[in-house]
Each structure stands twice: as C-alpha cells, then as structure tokens.
Short mmCIF file of C-alpha atoms and ligand atoms in Angstrom, two decimals:
data_model
loop_
_atom_site.label_atom_id
_atom_site.label_comp_id
_atom_site.label_asym_id
_atom_site.label_seq_id
_atom_site.Cartn_x
_atom_site.Cartn_y
_atom_site.Cartn_z
CA UNK A 1 83.65 78.79 124.50
CA UNK A 2 85.05 82.57 124.31
CA UNK A 3 87.78 81.34 126.49
CA UNK A 4 89.17 78.98 124.00
CA UNK A 5 88.94 81.59 120.97
CA UNK A 6 91.18 83.78 122.78
CA UNK A 7 93.54 81.00 123.91
CA UNK A 8 93.51 79.90 120.22
CA UNK A 9 93.98 83.88 118.83
CA UNK A 10 96.52 84.70 120.79
CA UNK A 11 98.58 81.19 120.92
CA UNK A 12 98.88 82.64 117.05
CA UNK A 13 97.05 79.78 116.09
CA UNK A 14 93.73 79.86 114.51
CA UNK A 15 92.06 77.25 113.50
CA UNK A 16 88.83 78.17 112.46
CA UNK A 17 90.46 80.24 109.40
CA UNK A 18 92.12 76.50 108.76
CA UNK A 19 95.41 78.02 108.28
CA UNK A 20 98.45 78.47 109.94
CA UNK A 21 99.30 82.25 111.46
CA UNK A 22 102.99 83.35 112.14
CA UNK A 23 103.55 85.77 115.33
CA UNK A 24 105.67 88.18 113.00
CA UNK A 25 103.94 91.68 112.65
CA UNK A 26 104.13 94.67 110.06
CA UNK A 27 106.08 97.04 110.73
CA UNK A 28 103.10 99.75 109.75
CA UNK A 29 99.78 97.66 108.63
CA UNK A 30 98.93 98.16 105.22
CA UNK A 31 94.27 99.19 104.68
CA UNK A 32 92.21 96.13 102.92
CA UNK A 33 90.90 97.99 100.47
CA UNK A 34 88.11 94.97 99.72
CA UNK A 35 86.81 94.06 102.60
CA UNK A 36 86.39 89.77 103.37
CA UNK A 37 89.94 89.38 102.62
CA UNK A 38 92.75 89.94 105.10
CA UNK A 39 96.63 90.09 104.81
CA UNK A 40 99.16 88.61 107.26
CA UNK A 41 102.95 88.65 107.12
CA UNK A 42 105.23 85.36 107.25
CA UNK A 43 109.06 86.62 106.85
CA UNK A 44 111.20 89.38 107.28
CA UNK A 45 113.63 89.11 104.66
CA UNK A 46 116.56 92.32 103.28
CA UNK A 47 115.63 93.31 100.86
CA UNK A 48 112.48 91.04 98.70
CA UNK A 49 112.02 91.66 95.51
CA UNK A 50 110.71 88.96 92.56
CA UNK A 51 108.82 85.71 94.35
CA UNK A 52 107.29 82.44 92.37
CA UNK A 53 106.49 79.71 93.59
CA UNK A 54 107.30 75.36 93.18
CA UNK A 55 104.07 73.95 94.07
CA UNK A 56 104.22 74.43 97.94
CA UNK A 57 107.91 76.56 98.28
CA UNK A 58 107.73 80.39 97.74
CA UNK A 59 110.87 81.37 96.50
CA UNK A 60 111.87 84.79 96.33
CA UNK A 61 114.59 86.69 94.96
CA UNK A 62 116.29 88.87 98.27
CA UNK A 63 118.66 91.23 97.12
CA UNK A 64 122.30 91.57 98.46
CA UNK A 65 121.45 87.29 99.78
CA UNK A 66 120.43 85.83 96.76
CA UNK A 67 117.44 82.78 95.73
CA UNK A 68 115.36 82.56 98.92
CA UNK A 69 112.96 80.33 99.75
CA UNK A 70 110.10 79.71 102.66
CA UNK A 71 108.21 76.72 103.50
CA UNK A 72 105.24 77.28 105.84
CA UNK A 73 105.05 75.06 108.53
CA UNK A 74 102.18 73.99 107.90
CA UNK A 75 101.97 70.00 110.56
CA UNK A 76 102.74 72.58 113.85
CA UNK A 77 101.97 75.83 112.64
CA UNK A 78 104.94 77.66 113.59
CA UNK A 79 105.34 79.73 110.96
CA UNK A 80 107.88 79.69 107.67
CA UNK A 81 111.37 78.49 107.27
CA UNK A 82 113.51 79.75 105.30
CA UNK A 83 116.50 78.20 103.48
CA UNK A 84 118.81 79.94 102.07
CA UNK A 85 119.54 78.20 97.98
CA UNK A 86 121.85 80.91 96.19
CA UNK A 87 123.87 82.32 97.56
CA UNK A 88 124.34 85.19 94.74
CA UNK A 89 124.43 89.13 95.82
CA UNK A 90 123.68 90.01 92.63
CA UNK A 91 120.98 88.74 91.76
CA UNK A 92 118.43 91.45 91.91
CA UNK A 93 114.39 90.37 90.86
CA UNK A 94 113.60 88.92 87.79
CA UNK A 95 112.38 84.97 88.54
CA UNK A 96 110.16 82.44 86.85
CA UNK A 97 110.31 78.95 87.53
CA UNK A 98 109.51 76.52 84.67
CA UNK A 99 108.88 73.00 85.84
CA UNK A 100 111.73 71.85 87.23
CA UNK A 101 113.85 74.46 86.65
CA UNK A 102 114.31 78.14 88.21
CA UNK A 103 116.04 80.81 86.83
CA UNK A 104 117.01 84.28 88.00
CA UNK A 105 118.65 86.92 87.37
CA UNK A 106 121.28 89.96 88.29
CA UNK A 107 121.33 93.71 85.66
CA UNK A 108 123.70 91.38 83.15
CA UNK A 109 122.89 87.75 83.68
CA UNK A 110 120.03 85.06 83.22
CA UNK A 111 120.99 82.21 85.74
CA UNK A 112 119.50 78.88 85.61
CA UNK A 113 119.37 76.43 88.44
CA UNK A 114 117.91 72.81 88.86
CA UNK A 115 115.38 72.45 91.59
CA UNK A 116 114.90 68.78 93.81
CA UNK A 117 111.64 68.19 94.67
CA UNK A 118 112.40 65.75 97.10
CA UNK A 119 114.64 67.81 98.97
CA UNK A 120 114.28 71.18 97.88
CA UNK A 121 116.69 72.69 96.74
CA UNK A 122 118.68 73.64 93.64
CA UNK A 123 121.99 72.53 92.33
CA UNK A 124 123.38 73.87 89.03
CA UNK A 125 124.62 77.33 88.05
CA UNK A 126 123.73 78.09 84.22
CA UNK A 127 124.64 81.24 82.78
CA UNK A 128 121.67 81.50 80.48
CA UNK A 129 121.33 84.41 79.16
CA UNK A 130 124.58 87.67 78.97
CA UNK A 131 125.85 90.99 78.26
CA UNK A 132 122.75 92.28 79.36
CA UNK A 133 123.66 95.59 81.68
CA UNK A 134 123.01 97.96 78.99
CA UNK A 135 120.59 99.61 80.62
CA UNK A 136 122.24 103.34 83.25
CA UNK A 137 119.17 103.18 85.67
CA UNK A 138 116.77 100.86 85.70
CA UNK A 139 117.94 96.77 86.97
CA UNK A 140 115.52 94.68 87.18
CA UNK A 141 116.00 92.32 84.40
CA UNK A 142 111.94 91.26 84.63
CA UNK A 143 111.68 86.71 82.88
CA UNK A 144 108.99 84.94 82.23
CA UNK A 145 108.04 81.55 79.76
CA UNK A 146 106.05 80.91 76.77
CA UNK A 147 106.75 77.88 75.10
CA UNK A 148 109.91 76.73 75.22
CA UNK A 149 111.59 81.21 75.42
CA UNK A 150 112.21 82.94 77.96
CA UNK A 151 111.81 86.12 77.96
CA UNK A 152 113.54 89.33 79.10
CA UNK A 153 113.29 92.68 80.28
CA UNK A 154 115.23 95.19 79.92
CA UNK A 155 113.76 99.33 80.69
CA UNK A 156 115.68 102.53 79.81
CA UNK A 157 118.71 103.85 80.08
CA UNK A 158 117.10 106.89 81.54
CA UNK A 159 113.53 108.37 82.27
CA UNK A 160 114.10 110.45 78.48
CA UNK A 161 116.37 108.08 76.33
CA UNK A 162 116.75 109.22 73.25
CA UNK A 163 118.09 106.20 71.02
CA UNK A 164 115.79 104.02 72.81
CA UNK A 165 113.90 104.68 69.64
CA UNK A 166 116.70 102.12 67.85
CA UNK A 167 115.94 98.24 68.40
CA UNK A 168 119.83 97.99 67.96
CA UNK A 169 120.76 100.32 70.74
CA UNK A 170 119.30 97.34 73.19
CA UNK A 171 117.33 99.36 75.63
CA UNK A 172 113.76 99.91 77.09
CA UNK A 173 113.16 96.70 75.20
CA UNK A 174 112.14 92.57 75.60
CA UNK A 175 113.76 89.92 73.94
CA UNK A 176 113.00 85.95 73.99
CA UNK A 177 115.56 84.15 73.71
CA UNK A 178 115.06 79.77 72.61
CA UNK A 179 115.78 77.24 75.21
CA UNK A 180 117.40 74.47 73.33
CA UNK A 181 120.36 72.58 72.26
CA UNK A 182 121.14 75.71 70.17
CA UNK A 183 121.46 77.62 73.31
CA UNK A 184 125.35 78.78 73.26
CA UNK A 185 127.97 77.31 76.26
CA UNK A 186 128.36 81.40 78.57
CA UNK A 187 124.85 81.38 77.19
CA UNK A 188 123.33 84.57 74.58
CA UNK A 189 124.18 87.32 74.33
CA UNK A 190 121.77 89.86 74.76
CA UNK A 191 122.03 90.77 71.08
CA UNK A 192 121.82 87.58 70.11
CA UNK A 193 117.50 87.53 71.97
CA UNK A 194 114.61 87.57 69.02
CA UNK A 195 113.21 91.89 68.91
CA UNK A 196 109.78 91.84 71.06
CA UNK A 197 108.84 94.86 71.42
CA UNK A 198 111.25 98.07 72.12
CA UNK A 199 109.56 101.16 72.66
CA UNK A 200 108.70 99.93 76.45
CA UNK A 201 110.83 102.31 79.26
CA UNK A 202 110.88 100.14 81.63
CA UNK A 203 108.13 97.51 82.39
CA UNK A 204 109.38 95.78 84.82
CA UNK A 205 106.38 93.55 85.70
CA UNK A 206 104.90 91.21 82.59
CA UNK A 207 103.09 88.02 82.13
CA UNK A 208 102.19 85.38 79.12
CA UNK A 209 98.60 84.11 79.38
CA UNK A 210 97.91 82.27 76.27
CA UNK A 211 99.65 84.68 73.00
CA UNK A 212 99.65 87.38 75.16
CA UNK A 213 102.57 88.63 76.46
CA UNK A 214 101.00 91.09 79.54
CA UNK A 215 103.75 94.65 80.11
CA UNK A 216 103.08 97.33 83.28
CA UNK A 217 105.40 100.27 82.35
CA UNK A 218 106.79 102.40 84.35
CA UNK A 219 106.37 105.85 82.32
CA UNK A 220 108.56 109.23 81.99
CA UNK A 221 108.11 111.30 85.00
CA UNK A 222 108.65 115.42 84.89
CA UNK A 223 107.31 115.93 81.27
CA UNK A 224 106.48 118.78 79.45
CA UNK A 225 104.14 118.84 76.83
CA UNK A 226 103.91 121.91 73.91
CA UNK A 227 100.37 123.53 73.97
CA UNK A 228 100.34 126.48 71.22
CA UNK A 229 102.80 128.34 72.21
CA UNK A 230 103.44 127.48 75.64
CA UNK A 231 105.42 124.84 77.16
CA UNK A 232 102.61 122.58 80.43
CA UNK A 233 104.61 120.78 83.11
CA UNK A 234 102.18 118.13 83.65
CA UNK A 235 104.10 115.63 85.23
CA UNK A 236 101.86 115.49 88.43
CA UNK A 237 99.01 112.95 86.50
CA UNK A 238 101.06 112.43 83.18
CA UNK A 239 101.76 110.45 81.22
CA UNK A 240 100.22 107.63 82.56
CA UNK A 241 101.39 104.49 83.85
CA UNK A 242 100.66 101.65 80.90
CA UNK A 243 99.07 98.13 80.08
CA UNK A 244 100.20 97.21 77.55
CA UNK A 245 99.79 94.32 75.48
CA UNK A 246 101.98 92.28 73.58
CA UNK A 247 100.35 90.08 70.38
CA UNK A 248 103.56 86.89 70.50
CA UNK A 249 102.54 85.87 66.45
CA UNK A 250 103.18 88.75 65.43
CA UNK A 251 106.40 90.37 67.55
CA UNK A 252 108.33 93.17 67.09
CA UNK A 253 106.61 96.12 67.09
CA UNK A 254 107.52 99.94 68.75
CA UNK A 255 105.16 100.72 71.77
CA UNK A 256 105.67 104.98 71.84
CA UNK A 257 108.95 105.84 74.37
CA UNK A 258 110.74 108.36 73.85
CA UNK A 259 108.06 110.11 71.41
CA UNK A 260 104.21 108.58 72.22
CA UNK A 261 103.28 109.05 76.02
CA UNK A 262 99.52 108.11 77.24
CA UNK A 263 96.91 110.91 78.73
CA UNK A 264 96.07 110.44 82.08
CA UNK A 265 94.51 114.29 83.29
CA UNK A 266 95.49 116.81 80.73
CA UNK A 267 92.61 118.40 80.90
CA UNK A 268 93.63 118.98 84.70
CA UNK A 269 96.65 120.69 83.66
CA UNK A 270 95.54 122.30 79.57
CA UNK A 271 91.38 123.02 80.10
CA UNK A 272 91.36 123.33 76.55
CA UNK A 273 92.75 119.89 75.83
CA UNK A 274 91.44 117.04 73.36
CA UNK A 275 93.88 114.66 75.12
CA UNK A 276 91.40 111.99 76.96
CA UNK A 277 92.74 109.24 78.93
CA UNK A 278 94.18 106.76 76.90
CA UNK A 279 95.24 108.58 74.37
CA UNK A 280 98.00 108.84 73.02
CA UNK A 281 100.68 112.03 72.98
CA UNK A 282 103.61 113.28 71.84
CA UNK A 283 106.62 115.36 72.99
CA UNK A 284 109.16 115.83 70.43
CA UNK A 285 108.92 118.73 68.03
CA UNK A 286 109.44 115.59 65.09
CA UNK A 287 106.49 113.52 65.50
CA UNK A 288 103.22 114.45 66.18
CA UNK A 289 100.44 113.85 68.13
CA UNK A 290 98.16 112.52 65.22
CA UNK A 291 101.60 110.31 64.33
CA UNK A 292 101.38 108.89 68.05
CA UNK A 293 97.79 107.65 67.59
CA UNK A 294 98.89 105.58 64.34
CA UNK A 295 99.13 101.82 65.67
CA UNK A 296 101.69 101.18 63.13
CA UNK A 297 104.08 103.81 64.74
CA UNK A 298 102.92 102.68 67.99
CA UNK A 299 100.90 100.53 69.58
CA UNK A 300 99.20 102.46 72.34
CA UNK A 301 98.28 100.69 75.64
CA UNK A 302 95.23 98.41 77.08
CA UNK A 303 94.87 100.07 80.19
CA UNK A 304 95.69 103.38 81.62
CA UNK A 305 97.32 104.06 85.46
CA UNK A 306 97.80 106.96 87.35
CA UNK A 307 100.85 108.36 86.57
CA UNK A 308 103.75 107.41 89.22
CA UNK A 309 102.02 104.03 90.53
CA UNK A 310 104.79 102.81 89.01
CA UNK A 311 103.40 98.75 88.68
CA UNK A 312 105.77 96.33 88.88
CA UNK A 313 104.38 93.04 88.57
CA UNK A 314 101.57 91.34 86.90
CA UNK A 315 99.98 88.19 88.11
CA UNK A 316 97.01 86.56 86.45
CA UNK A 317 94.34 83.72 90.09
CA UNK A 318 93.58 80.72 88.22
CA UNK A 319 91.12 80.58 91.41
CA UNK A 320 91.83 76.65 92.79
CA UNK A 321 88.78 74.18 92.46
CA UNK A 322 89.27 73.21 95.97
CA UNK A 323 87.79 76.43 97.28
CA UNK A 324 88.92 76.29 101.37
CA UNK A 325 88.44 79.57 103.79
CA UNK A 326 91.37 81.38 102.71
CA UNK A 327 90.74 81.33 98.78
CA UNK A 328 90.88 84.40 97.33
CA UNK A 329 87.28 85.36 95.87
CA UNK A 330 86.87 82.77 93.71
CA UNK A 331 84.80 85.64 91.52
CA UNK A 332 87.34 86.94 90.97
CA UNK A 333 88.94 83.75 89.23
CA UNK A 334 91.26 85.09 86.32
CA UNK A 335 91.89 88.67 86.47
CA UNK A 336 95.15 91.29 87.48
CA UNK A 337 96.14 91.70 90.12
CA UNK A 338 99.19 93.82 90.21
CA UNK A 339 101.52 95.09 92.54
CA UNK A 340 102.51 99.91 92.45
CA UNK A 341 105.56 100.62 94.74
CA UNK A 342 104.16 104.37 94.91
CA UNK A 343 105.60 107.79 93.52
CA UNK A 344 108.92 108.10 95.21
CA UNK A 345 108.82 112.14 94.97
CA UNK A 346 104.81 113.05 94.00
CA UNK A 347 103.24 115.24 96.79
CA UNK A 348 100.76 113.72 97.60
CA UNK A 349 101.97 110.11 97.15
CA UNK A 350 100.69 107.81 94.78
CA UNK A 351 100.28 104.19 94.63
CA UNK A 352 101.58 101.37 97.41
CA UNK A 353 99.62 99.59 96.80
CA UNK A 354 97.82 96.10 95.04
CA UNK A 355 95.32 96.96 92.98
CA UNK A 356 93.71 93.83 90.51
CA UNK A 357 92.71 94.99 87.30
CA UNK A 358 88.88 92.46 86.57
CA UNK A 359 89.24 90.62 83.08
CA UNK A 360 86.69 89.30 80.86
CA UNK A 361 87.89 86.87 78.30
CA UNK A 362 91.43 87.99 76.49
CA UNK A 363 91.44 91.42 77.94
CA UNK A 364 90.70 93.95 81.23
CA UNK A 365 86.92 94.29 81.29
CA UNK A 366 87.12 98.76 81.65
CA UNK A 367 87.61 99.36 77.86
CA UNK A 368 91.23 102.34 77.36
CA UNK A 369 89.86 105.16 77.83
CA UNK A 370 88.95 104.20 81.26
CA UNK A 371 89.48 106.00 84.75
CA UNK A 372 88.95 103.21 86.84
CA UNK A 373 89.88 99.73 85.32
CA UNK A 374 91.72 98.87 88.32
CA UNK A 375 90.31 99.11 92.47
CA UNK A 376 93.17 98.73 95.31
CA UNK A 377 93.64 95.45 97.32
CA UNK A 378 95.05 96.74 100.11
CA UNK A 379 96.57 99.91 99.39
CA UNK A 380 100.32 101.28 102.36
CA UNK A 381 99.65 104.28 105.32
CA UNK A 382 100.18 107.35 102.70
CA UNK A 383 101.86 109.35 105.83
CA UNK A 384 104.45 107.28 105.95
CA UNK A 385 106.09 107.10 102.20
CA UNK A 386 107.48 106.46 100.85
CA UNK A 387 110.47 104.46 103.55
CA UNK A 388 108.46 103.75 105.87
CA UNK A 389 105.36 102.15 104.50
CA UNK A 390 104.63 98.67 102.22
CA UNK A 391 105.72 99.42 99.29
CA UNK A 392 105.00 95.80 97.42
CA UNK A 393 107.39 94.58 94.33
CA UNK A 394 106.58 90.61 93.51
CA UNK A 395 102.74 89.02 93.60
CA UNK A 396 102.24 85.05 93.68
CA UNK A 397 98.83 82.79 94.53
CA UNK A 398 99.86 79.63 95.91
CA UNK A 399 97.64 77.35 94.67
CA UNK A 400 94.58 77.64 98.03
CA UNK A 401 94.42 80.68 96.51
CA UNK A 402 96.73 82.97 98.64
CA UNK A 403 97.84 86.13 97.25
CA UNK A 404 101.23 86.52 98.38
CA UNK A 405 103.60 90.26 97.96
CA UNK A 406 106.74 91.16 98.67
CA UNK A 407 107.54 94.88 100.01
CA UNK A 408 110.66 95.82 99.25
CA UNK A 409 111.19 98.54 100.97
CA UNK A 410 110.55 97.06 104.61
CA UNK A 411 111.81 93.84 104.01
CA UNK A 412 108.43 91.57 104.11
CA UNK A 413 106.79 89.40 102.59
CA UNK A 414 103.29 88.90 103.91
CA UNK A 415 100.26 87.01 101.85
CA UNK A 416 96.40 88.09 101.96
CA UNK A 417 93.88 85.84 102.53
CA UNK A 418 90.24 85.07 102.37
C1 LIG B 1 105.38 69.16 91.92
O1 LIG B 1 104.31 67.98 93.05
C2 LIG B 1 103.94 67.03 92.55
C3 LIG B 1 102.64 66.08 92.84
O2 LIG B 1 103.38 66.08 94.02
C4 LIG B 1 105.20 66.28 92.38
O3 LIG B 1 105.18 65.49 91.58
C5 LIG B 1 106.18 66.91 91.65
O4 LIG B 1 107.42 66.70 90.68
C6 LIG B 1 106.52 68.65 91.61
N1 LIG B 1 106.81 69.48 90.96
C7 LIG B 1 107.94 70.01 91.33
C8 LIG B 1 108.14 71.07 89.80
O5 LIG B 1 108.17 70.06 92.31
C1 LIG B 2 109.38 74.46 79.57
O1 LIG B 2 109.45 73.14 80.28
C2 LIG B 2 108.90 72.87 79.00
C3 LIG B 2 108.09 71.49 79.82
O2 LIG B 2 109.63 70.81 79.70
C4 LIG B 2 109.63 73.56 77.72
O3 LIG B 2 109.07 72.25 76.61
C5 LIG B 2 110.01 73.83 77.78
O4 LIG B 2 110.73 73.91 77.13
C6 LIG B 2 110.23 74.59 78.77
N1 LIG B 2 111.26 76.34 78.64
C7 LIG B 2 112.10 76.89 78.40
C8 LIG B 2 112.63 78.90 78.44
O5 LIG B 2 112.27 76.71 80.20
C1 LIG B 3 114.98 75.92 69.37
O1 LIG B 3 114.59 76.55 69.30
C2 LIG B 3 113.58 77.27 68.32
C3 LIG B 3 112.63 78.45 68.95
O2 LIG B 3 111.44 77.71 68.01
C4 LIG B 3 114.20 76.31 66.94
O3 LIG B 3 113.90 78.05 65.66
C5 LIG B 3 114.62 76.28 66.48
O4 LIG B 3 114.84 75.42 65.57
C6 LIG B 3 115.04 75.14 67.85
N1 LIG B 3 116.89 74.30 67.33
C7 LIG B 3 116.44 73.40 67.93
C8 LIG B 3 118.05 73.08 67.50
O5 LIG B 3 116.27 72.35 68.17
C1 LIG B 4 110.33 120.51 82.68
O1 LIG B 4 109.96 121.78 82.38
C2 LIG B 4 110.96 121.83 83.92
C3 LIG B 4 111.06 123.93 84.14
O2 LIG B 4 111.51 124.55 83.20
C4 LIG B 4 112.96 121.34 83.18
O3 LIG B 4 113.46 121.57 85.01
C5 LIG B 4 113.02 119.94 82.59
O4 LIG B 4 113.89 119.16 82.81
C6 LIG B 4 111.50 119.72 81.42
N1 LIG B 4 111.23 118.03 81.33
C7 LIG B 4 111.84 117.29 80.25
C8 LIG B 4 111.55 116.22 80.56
O5 LIG B 4 112.60 118.54 79.67
C1 LIG B 5 112.47 112.41 66.27
O1 LIG B 5 113.91 112.96 66.26
C2 LIG B 5 115.34 112.23 67.46
C3 LIG B 5 115.62 113.29 66.95
O2 LIG B 5 116.28 113.77 66.25
C4 LIG B 5 115.88 110.75 66.63
O3 LIG B 5 116.24 110.46 67.02
C5 LIG B 5 114.44 111.01 66.56
O4 LIG B 5 114.13 109.12 64.83
C6 LIG B 5 112.94 111.40 65.22
N1 LIG B 5 111.92 110.08 65.24
C7 LIG B 5 111.10 110.62 64.44
C8 LIG B 5 110.87 109.47 64.06
O5 LIG B 5 111.19 110.33 62.85
C1 LIG B 6 101.06 105.26 59.99
O1 LIG B 6 102.56 104.53 60.52
C2 LIG B 6 103.07 104.17 59.94
C3 LIG B 6 104.14 103.25 59.87
O2 LIG B 6 105.63 104.99 60.05
C4 LIG B 6 102.91 104.46 57.76
O3 LIG B 6 103.84 104.28 57.31
C5 LIG B 6 101.95 104.76 57.82
O4 LIG B 6 102.18 105.99 56.38
C6 LIG B 6 101.25 105.71 58.41
N1 LIG B 6 99.87 105.97 58.45
C7 LIG B 6 99.48 107.27 57.79
C8 LIG B 6 97.92 106.91 58.37
O5 LIG B 6 99.44 108.27 58.85
C1 LIG B 7 90.89 70.56 99.53
O1 LIG B 7 91.77 71.84 100.34
C2 LIG B 7 91.57 71.20 101.76
C3 LIG B 7 93.09 72.57 102.33
O2 LIG B 7 93.51 72.27 102.45
C4 LIG B 7 92.30 69.84 102.20
O3 LIG B 7 92.81 69.86 103.50
C5 LIG B 7 91.93 69.19 101.37
O4 LIG B 7 92.02 68.04 100.98
C6 LIG B 7 91.45 69.34 99.75
N1 LIG B 7 90.47 68.61 99.18
C7 LIG B 7 90.88 68.58 97.88
C8 LIG B 7 89.49 67.50 97.57
O5 LIG B 7 92.37 68.75 97.08
#
C-alpha cells in the first residue's frame, strides 16, 4: 500500500485525488489560508493576466504573446497543453467569453474572435470598440457581458485626475456597447458607449450577477486629509479599496472619485475622527464629507477592503451539481472570490492573495461598515513581495469547481481545489 502510494505520488499522478497533477512546482508557493484546499501550478507563461474558460479550455491573455489556451491532458495525465490562438502582443488584460464569441482587449481596442468548439481554434478578428487609449497610467480595459451589451471598464489617467469628474472626459468610468447589427464597421468609439458608471478610479475587476454589476475598485494612493487645521497623511491604511454595485437598470451615476473616498481606518491616524470604516470623506476644499455621504452625489461602496490590496478580478462561484473530490467547498456556492494583486510600495506589504467574500442572496453577508467582510483563501509569501511572490490577477472556476488563477509577476497559472 505505502509503496504503491509513493510510486504514484512521485510520478506526479495522484489518482486518489481524481485529478491529474503537473510536474511543475511553485517558484515560491503561496500558503493556503483555507483549510482543506490545495494549490497546483499548471503552466509557466510570460505575463498571464485575464483568464476565462470556454467549456473545458482555459483561455489566458499572456502579455507580450496574445491569446493562449491551456488544455488539460486528462487521458494520460500529462500536464496541460499550451497553444497560442492569437498572436497579438498588444492584448494586455481584458477577456470575456459569450458562447462561441471571445472578446479581448488592448489599451486601445476590443477585438472579437469566433471560437470553433471542434478544433478548439479561433478565427476572425473584428474591432468592436476603438479609441480607448485615454488614460496614461491605467492600461487595463476589463470586459464583461450583460445580455446584448459588452461592458468595458477603463481607469483614471493618474492617481488623482481632476477632470475625471466630467463624464465627457472619458476616464475612470464604465461604458456599455450594444452588440447587434448596429455595431459600426471598424467598431464603436469609446464615447459612443453608454455611460454605466463614472468616478470609479480604476475598477479593474467587474462581474455581472443578474441585474447588478459588481466592481472592485483600486482607490487612490498618497492621500492627505484636512482634519481641523491640520493636513494629515492618511495613506498607509486609507482610503479603502471598494466593492461597488451598479444597478444596471439605473445607470450613469458617480462613485465619487476624485473627490470622495472611503475610510478604512481613519482613527489610527486621527484618533478623534468620526469616520468609521465605509464612511465617505472628501479630500477637496469645495466638497464636504457630508456631501460625499449624499448617495445622489456619490454612491458609496457596498463593502470596503484594506487599502493597497489592489483588487484585480472578481468572480462568483457556481458550485457544480456534480460535486467531486476536487470541487472547492460547495458551501461557498454564490460567494465572490477576489484577487488581491498587492501593494507596490507599502511597508509592510499587503494583499498578494485570493480572498473570499461570503454572499447571501444578492449581496455580501457583511454590512457595508465591516472590516471583516472577506477572508484569505491563499496568500503569497509577503517577505518576497513585491517582485518574487505570487501576485494573482485573473480568476476563473472550471466546471468541476476548481478555482484557477494567473500570477503575472511569476508567470504562473495555477488552481486551488480540495
Ligand atoms: C461546449 O460543449 C458542449 C458539449 O460538448 C458543446 O455542445 C458546445 O458547443 C460547447 N460550447 C463551446 C462554446 O465550445
Ligand atoms: C451573448 O450571447 C447571447 C446569446 O447568443 C446573445 O443574445 C447576446 O447578444 C450576446 N451578447 C454579446 C455582448 O455579445
Ligand atoms: C441594438 O441593441 C440596443 C440595446 O439593446 C437596442 O437599443 C437597439 O435597438 C438594437 N438595434 C438593433 C438594430 O437591433
Ligand atoms: C500629501 O502630502 C505629502 C507630504 O506633504 C505630499 O508629498 C503628497 O503629494 C500629498 N498628496 C497629495 C495627493 O497631494
Ligand atoms: C470642485 O472643484 C474642482 C476644481 O475646481 C472642480 O473640478 C469640481 O467640479 C468641483 N466640484 C464640485 C462638486 O463643485
Ligand atoms: C444630494 O445631492 C444631490 C445631487 O448633488 C442634490 O441635488 C441634493 O440636494 C443633495 N441632498 C442633500 C440632502 O443635500
Ligand atoms: C461527475 O464528475 C466526474 C469527474 O469529473 C465524472 O467522472 C462523472 O462522470 C460526473 N458525473 C456526472 C453525473 O456528470
């Protein structure tokens, strides 16, 4: 018995787990924070960012390469086969699948390809949206689908961009584009899209759930806050990163940036502050904290997250009805999972992991003022960050309920399962 087990384990195939394993090992393994889950590396790439499944094929945007597929060799348990589907070094993050249609984005353009299920190749190369290269420092153009609409999220040009208050400036916003016979040849321009939200500094992760669009927003750095006559440096733990919700039947509202922000821990730096986690505050002289708290002027987030976490993706877990030995705990069904790319200059570093947000009905279980609305599933070795550790970007569940993730700093694509 023992000998047989050792032989199987060292050959890289663990039949007991009902899944194949690869011989790849982590450069620097993240530690599992959720007992009962294990993680495996399946591929080494250049700079993997957005990931999505089309049936059982994992699609990856590998920056500098293009659109790449990974397919598990389930018959012989011989790892994952990597195929470059589209060579386009400009593709840098955004990716979404709608049936057999694949949308992928560069800084400037959303392209569409047609997936052929029998050959597992793509054809076609249409431009659906162009003229998106408006923001100097935030280059991702994240994509999702809402019925006949393609949603595109684009960040602000810089840390604090005054002009972003104006919808006609085109930055720090989400727009939607009707995909039917009205798509102009050569594609829509950015400004032909209908405004879904404005005042989201850099909502990199977006996910539609029913009639709601959930976004994870990377908030500003280096903020100071005027408290009485003093200008206080609040940047270590404020503002919070935001989980926002957009009601897709009531669109076009502002989410506050660059005037209003969300408190994470203000009392740490201003002991007599009245601002609690989740409260809105202003950093400009012509807007008051009370005005930021007015939901007509500024939509506050539904949940706050530690400052500098850098959330890049959000996916909802739909537990398969066929639960197997690898399925991530079915009791997490409908919960949201978010990747934290992590701080670039905070000391000590924070983030660098995948978190789970418990969900009940149509919203997070935790209240908007909670500090404990999420918990880590796995986390990189913070002593090796930012350059040598796991930095998750894209997330996707497969049909068996395994949670896949990309890490651009290490080039690894991996999954977590039971
Ligand atoms: C997914 O798989 C099903 C069953 O094999 C097939 O009918 C369908 O065409 C596939 N869809 C795509 C988008 O590949
Ligand atoms: C997504 O696919 C559905 C079903 O084919 C279609 O009705 C819808 O228009 C598509 N949406 C987009 C944005 O491509
Ligand atoms: C295209 O879709 C949009 C949004 O659903 C709709 O308003 C428009 O009438 C559609 N156009 C055509 C030609 O179907
Ligand atoms: C906050 O104050 C610091 C120190 O004076 C300064 O370097 C920084 O630029 C200020 N931040 C903003 C956003 O103005
Ligand atoms: C506050 O002042 C800035 C800079 O002048 C301006 O862009 C912004 O529109 C003002 N905001 C409000 C709510 O008046
Ligand atoms: C809230 O903001 C809206 C839009 O700026 C404004 O019309 C309304 O008067 C404000 N409400 C209060 C109570 O200040
Ligand atoms: C459930 O999943 C296992 C493993 O993927 C598979 O062998 C089995 O056929 C599936 N059962 C059903 C009823 O789909």
